[in-house]
PDB file of C-alpha atoms in Angstrom:
ATOM      1  CA  MET A  14       0.406 -16.011  29.020  1.00  0.00           C
ATOM      2  CA  GLU A  15       2.541 -15.680  26.318  1.00  0.00           C
ATOM      3  CA  SER A  16       0.507 -15.041  22.764  1.00  0.00           C
ATOM      4  CA  CYS A  17       1.207 -18.025  20.552  1.00  0.00           C
ATOM      5  CA  GLY A  18      -0.970 -19.834  18.098  1.00  0.00           C
ATOM      6  CA  SER A  19      -3.312 -21.143  20.195  1.00  0.00           C
ATOM      7  CA  ALA A  20      -3.096 -18.758  22.726  1.00  0.00           C
ATOM      8  CA  HIS A  21      -6.453 -16.884  22.048  1.00  0.00           C
ATOM      9  CA  TYR A  22      -8.620 -20.170  22.078  1.00  0.00           C
ATOM     10  CA  TRP A  23      -6.981 -21.135  25.437  1.00  0.00           C
ATOM     11  CA  ALA A  24      -7.886 -17.921  26.561  1.00  0.00           C
ATOM     12  CA  ARG A  25     -10.875 -18.076  25.965  1.00  0.00           C
ATOM     13  CA  GLN A  26     -11.359 -21.173  27.540  1.00  0.00           C
ATOM     14  CA  MET A  27      -9.758 -20.059  30.820  1.00  0.00           C
ATOM     15  CA  MET A  28     -12.017 -16.827  30.939  1.00  0.00           C
ATOM     16  CA  GLU A  29     -14.964 -19.130  30.660  1.00  0.00           C
ATOM     17  CA  LEU A  30     -13.750 -20.444  33.691  1.00  0.00           C
ATOM     18  CA  GLY A  31     -13.609 -17.346  35.535  1.00  0.00           C
ATOM     19  CA  GLN A  32     -10.016 -16.671  35.119  1.00  0.00           C
ATOM     20  CA  LYS A  33      -8.125 -13.451  34.074  1.00  0.00           C
ATOM     21  CA  VAL A  34      -6.404 -13.680  30.997  1.00  0.00           C
ATOM     22  CA  ARG A  35      -3.459 -11.385  29.731  1.00  0.00           C
ATOM     23  CA  LEU A  36      -1.862 -12.346  26.712  1.00  0.00           C
ATOM     24  CA  ILE A  37       1.888 -10.830  26.236  1.00  0.00           C
ATOM     25  CA  ALA A  38       3.299 -10.624  22.808  1.00  0.00           C
ATOM     26  CA  PRO A  39       6.386 -12.886  22.426  1.00  0.00           C
ATOM     27  CA  GLN A  40       8.595 -10.563  21.331  1.00  0.00           C
ATOM     28  CA  TYR A  41       8.186  -8.765  24.814  1.00  0.00           C
ATOM     29  CA  VAL A  42       8.866 -12.043  26.493  1.00  0.00           C
ATOM     30  CA  ARG A  43      12.204 -12.557  25.014  1.00  0.00           C
ATOM     31  CA  PRO A  44      14.289 -10.523  26.702  1.00  0.00           C
ATOM     32  CA  PHE A  45      13.545 -12.008  29.958  1.00  0.00           C
ATOM     33  CA  VAL A  46      14.607 -15.235  29.212  1.00  0.00           C
ATOM     34  CA  LYS A  47      18.044 -15.467  31.077  1.00  0.00           C
ATOM     35  CA  ARG A  48      19.272 -18.771  29.444  1.00  0.00           C
ATOM     36  CA  GLN A  49      18.486 -21.078  26.984  1.00  0.00           C
ATOM     37  CA  LYS A  50      14.792 -21.604  25.223  1.00  0.00           C
ATOM     38  CA  ASN A  51      12.887 -24.473  27.052  1.00  0.00           C
ATOM     39  CA  ASP A  52       9.048 -24.747  28.705  1.00  0.00           C
ATOM     40  CA  ALA A  53      10.610 -23.864  32.305  1.00  0.00           C
ATOM     41  CA  ALA A  54      12.748 -20.780  31.371  1.00  0.00           C
ATOM     42  CA  ASP A  55      10.038 -19.507  28.861  1.00  0.00           C
ATOM     43  CA  ALA A  56       7.472 -19.731  31.886  1.00  0.00           C
ATOM     44  CA  GLU A  57       9.939 -17.735  33.862  1.00  0.00           C
ATOM     45  CA  ALA A  58      10.105 -14.838  31.380  1.00  0.00           C
ATOM     46  CA  ILE A  59       6.419 -14.765  31.495  1.00  0.00           C
ATOM     47  CA  VAL A  60       6.125 -14.400  35.265  1.00  0.00           C
ATOM     48  CA  ILE A  61       8.777 -11.559  35.167  1.00  0.00           C
ATOM     49  CA  ALA A  62       7.821  -9.875  31.892  1.00  0.00           C
ATOM     50  CA  ALA A  63       3.921 -10.031  33.355  1.00  0.00           C
ATOM     51  CA  GLN A  64       4.821  -8.392  36.629  1.00  0.00           C
ATOM     52  CA  ARG A  65       6.484  -5.090  34.685  1.00  0.00           C
ATOM     53  CA  PRO A  66       4.470  -2.267  35.463  1.00  0.00           C
ATOM     54  CA  GLU A  67       5.177  -1.068  31.526  1.00  0.00           C
ATOM     55  CA  MET A  68       4.098  -4.416  30.060  1.00  0.00           C
ATOM     56  CA  ARG A  69       1.802  -4.083  26.876  1.00  0.00           C
ATOM     57  CA  PHE A  70      -0.772  -6.819  26.838  1.00  0.00           C
ATOM     58  CA  VAL A  71      -2.682  -8.389  23.974  1.00  0.00           C
ATOM     59  CA  GLU A  72      -6.478  -8.399  24.446  1.00  0.00           C
ATOM     60  CA  PRO A  73      -7.675 -12.292  23.740  1.00  0.00           C
ATOM     61  CA  LYS A  74      -9.625 -12.421  20.311  1.00  0.00           C
ATOM     62  CA  SER A  75     -13.161 -13.300  20.313  1.00  0.00           C
ATOM     63  CA  GLU A  76     -14.852 -15.974  18.220  1.00  0.00           C
ATOM     64  CA  LEU A  77     -15.885 -13.699  15.926  1.00  0.00           C
ATOM     65  CA  GLN A  78     -12.361 -12.263  15.658  1.00  0.00           C
ATOM     66  CA  GLN A  79     -10.347 -14.814  14.886  1.00  0.00           C
ATOM     67  CA  PRO A  80     -12.030 -16.345  11.989  1.00  0.00           C
ATOM     68  CA  LYS A  81     -11.399 -12.946  10.324  1.00  0.00           C
ATOM     69  CA  ALA A  82      -7.771 -13.138  11.223  1.00  0.00           C
ATOM     70  CA  VAL A  83      -7.725 -16.309   9.300  1.00  0.00           C
ATOM     71  CA  LEU A  84      -9.632 -14.704   6.484  1.00  0.00           C
ATOM     72  CA  PHE A  85      -7.373 -11.879   6.255  1.00  0.00           C
ATOM     73  CA  ARG A  86      -4.029 -14.469   6.354  1.00  0.00           C
ATOM     74  CA  ALA A  87      -5.465 -16.146   3.894  1.00  0.00           C
ATOM     75  CA  ARG A  88      -5.852 -13.280   1.267  1.00  0.00           C
ATOM     76  CA  GLU A  89      -2.579 -11.645   2.288  1.00  0.00           C
ATOM     77  CA  ARG A  90      -0.805 -15.108   1.234  1.00  0.00           C
ATOM     78  CA  LEU A  91      -2.836 -15.079  -1.863  1.00  0.00           C
ATOM     79  CA  VAL A  92      -1.831 -11.444  -2.550  1.00  0.00           C
ATOM     80  CA  HIS A  93       1.562 -12.163  -1.848  1.00  0.00           C
ATOM     81  CA  GLN A  94       1.976 -15.485  -3.718  1.00  0.00           C
ATOM     82  CA  ARG A  95       0.361 -13.395  -6.897  1.00  0.00           C
ATOM     83  CA  THR A  96       3.099 -11.020  -6.176  1.00  0.00           C
ATOM     84  CA  GLU A  97       5.857 -13.626  -6.348  1.00  0.00           C
ATOM     85  CA  LEU A  98       4.201 -15.128  -9.774  1.00  0.00           C
ATOM     86  CA  VAL A  99       4.330 -11.488 -11.478  1.00  0.00           C
ATOM     87  CA  ASN A 100       7.806 -11.066 -10.492  1.00  0.00           C
ATOM     88  CA  ALA A 101       8.750 -14.491 -12.073  1.00  0.00           C
ATOM     89  CA  LEU A 102       7.182 -13.482 -15.349  1.00  0.00           C
ATOM     90  CA  ARG A 103       8.671 -10.054 -15.438  1.00  0.00           C
ATOM     91  CA  ALA A 104      11.962 -11.756 -14.407  1.00  0.00           C
ATOM     92  CA  VAL A 105      11.574 -14.162 -17.542  1.00  0.00           C
ATOM     93  CA  LEU A 106      10.649 -11.796 -19.918  1.00  0.00           C
ATOM     94  CA  TYR A 107      13.416  -9.233 -18.623  1.00  0.00           C
ATOM     95  CA  GLU A 108      15.943 -12.295 -19.356  1.00  0.00           C
ATOM     96  CA  TYR A 109      14.915 -11.242 -23.176  1.00  0.00           C
ATOM     97  CA  GLY A 110      15.250  -7.744 -23.236  1.00  0.00           C
ATOM     98  CA  HIS A 111      11.735  -6.833 -22.501  1.00  0.00           C
ATOM     99  CA  THR A 112      11.462  -4.373 -19.212  1.00  0.00           C
ATOM    100  CA  ILE A 113       7.855  -4.548 -17.710  1.00  0.00           C
ATOM    101  CA  PRO A 114       7.036  -2.011 -15.212  1.00  0.00           C
ATOM    102  CA  GLN A 115       6.123  -3.571 -11.375  1.00  0.00           C
ATOM    103  CA  GLY A 116       2.627  -3.897 -11.056  1.00  0.00           C
ATOM    104  CA  ILE A 117      -0.471  -6.119 -11.958  1.00  0.00           C
ATOM    105  CA  VAL A 118      -1.914  -3.520 -14.257  1.00  0.00           C
ATOM    106  CA  HIS A 119       0.484  -4.322 -16.859  1.00  0.00           C
ATOM    107  CA  LEU A 120      -0.288  -7.865 -17.216  1.00  0.00           C
ATOM    108  CA  LYS A 121      -2.553  -6.771 -20.649  1.00  0.00           C
ATOM    109  CA  ARG A 122       0.810  -5.722 -21.834  1.00  0.00           C
ATOM    110  CA  ILE A 123       2.546  -9.129 -21.098  1.00  0.00           C
ATOM    111  CA  GLU A 124      -0.142 -11.053 -22.778  1.00  0.00           C
ATOM    112  CA  ALA A 125       0.027  -8.588 -26.014  1.00  0.00           C
ATOM    113  CA  LEU A 126       3.564  -9.359 -25.838  1.00  0.00           C
ATOM    114  CA  LEU A 127       3.336 -12.870 -26.008  1.00  0.00           C
ATOM    115  CA  ASP A 128       0.331 -12.848 -28.610  1.00  0.00           C
ATOM    116  CA  GLU A 129       2.572 -10.982 -30.823  1.00  0.00           C
ATOM    117  CA  SER A 130       3.619 -13.262 -33.992  1.00  0.00           C
ATOM    118  CA  ASN A 131       6.878 -11.115 -34.841  1.00  0.00           C
ATOM    119  CA  SER A 132       8.038 -11.561 -30.874  1.00  0.00           C
ATOM    120  CA  ASP A 133      11.603 -12.453 -30.314  1.00  0.00           C
ATOM    121  CA  LEU A 134      10.855 -14.725 -27.583  1.00  0.00           C
ATOM    122  CA  PRO A 135      11.111 -18.356 -28.131  1.00  0.00           C
ATOM    123  CA  SER A 136       8.117 -20.721 -28.125  1.00  0.00           C
ATOM    124  CA  LEU A 137       8.851 -22.797 -25.288  1.00  0.00           C
ATOM    125  CA  VAL A 138       9.066 -19.383 -22.857  1.00  0.00           C
ATOM    126  CA  ARG A 139       6.199 -18.195 -24.555  1.00  0.00           C
ATOM    127  CA  GLU A 140       4.602 -21.054 -23.151  1.00  0.00           C
ATOM    128  CA  GLU A 141       5.923 -21.143 -19.885  1.00  0.00           C
ATOM    129  CA  CYS A 142       4.877 -17.482 -19.622  1.00  0.00           C
ATOM    130  CA  ARG A 143       1.240 -18.185 -20.555  1.00  0.00           C
ATOM    131  CA  ASP A 144       1.420 -20.561 -17.533  1.00  0.00           C
ATOM    132  CA  LEU A 145       2.801 -18.185 -15.313  1.00  0.00           C
ATOM    133  CA  LEU A 146      -0.476 -15.934 -16.602  1.00  0.00           C
ATOM    134  CA  ALA A 147      -2.718 -18.702 -16.400  1.00  0.00           C
ATOM    135  CA  GLN A 148      -1.407 -19.433 -12.705  1.00  0.00           C
ATOM    136  CA  ILE A 149      -1.683 -15.265 -11.408  1.00  0.00           C
ATOM    137  CA  GLY A 150      -5.434 -15.700 -12.868  1.00  0.00           C
ATOM    138  CA  GLU A 151      -6.367 -18.812 -10.789  1.00  0.00           C
ATOM    139  CA  LYS A 152      -4.728 -16.403  -7.609  1.00  0.00           C
ATOM    140  CA  THR A 153      -6.509 -13.796  -8.781  1.00  0.00           C
ATOM    141  CA  VAL A 154     -10.043 -15.838  -8.995  1.00  0.00           C
ATOM    142  CA  ARG A 155      -9.444 -17.147  -5.587  1.00  0.00           C
ATOM    143  CA  TRP A 156      -8.254 -14.005  -4.151  1.00  0.00           C
ATOM    144  CA  ARG A 157     -11.711 -11.726  -5.143  1.00  0.00           C
ATOM    145  CA  PRO A 158     -14.055 -13.494  -3.035  1.00  0.00           C
ATOM    146  CA  LYS A 159     -11.537 -13.423  -0.255  1.00  0.00           C
ATOM    147  CA  ARG A 160     -11.324  -9.599  -0.815  1.00  0.00           C
ATOM    148  CA  MET A 161     -14.607  -8.882  -0.734  1.00  0.00           C
ATOM    149  CA  ARG A 162     -15.566 -10.874   2.503  1.00  0.00           C
ATOM    150  CA  HIS A 163     -12.716  -9.417   3.850  1.00  0.00           C
ATOM    151  CA  ASP A 164     -14.178  -5.853   2.994  1.00  0.00           C
ATOM    152  CA  GLY A 165     -17.473  -6.721   4.447  1.00  0.00           C
ATOM    153  CA  CYS A 166     -16.010  -7.633   7.376  1.00  0.00           C
ATOM    154  CA  ARG A 167     -14.276  -4.285   7.727  1.00  0.00           C
ATOM    155  CA  ARG A 168     -17.592  -2.686   7.514  1.00  0.00           C
ATOM    156  CA  CYS A 169     -18.503  -4.597  10.244  1.00  0.00           C
ATOM    157  CA  GLN A 170     -15.930  -2.807  12.496  1.00  0.00           C
ATOM    158  CA  TRP A 171     -14.538  -5.974  13.640  1.00  0.00           C
ATOM    159  CA  SER A 172     -10.885  -5.827  14.562  1.00  0.00           C
ATOM    160  CA  ALA A 173      -9.281  -8.709  12.955  1.00  0.00           C
ATOM    161  CA  ARG A 174      -5.420  -8.712  13.926  1.00  0.00           C
TER     162      ARG A 174
END
């Protein structure tokens, strides 16, 4: 079976019925599709790919592993969103000649820059920058518990990916 969004669930269901399930990652099936992408062509490509002796198969995730994978992806999504916000904030400040190094550790420096009474930033820009800082703070607050849960899961030696 081609590994897709619900493949791990259906693999577990079929294994409960006594079937032997082997999942193939989509990137390994794609070279065997001979014509346009549709269900029949995909099914044929999966059969051809599964018969190859060198084919790599994906182990179906257990019911314990799948929620941990969801947690991992949610944590990664928050990190990416927070990074996007930090970069947007740095870009706004760069438009006014303030170069801020990359990294979340420089937020205190940005806050100090916004709080300066003799700053050359217009008040509208300061308000927007404070709004971006607030959004970054919200993402950080949401990220911390997920990080702790993720770190706890990692200590349990369960593979999430």
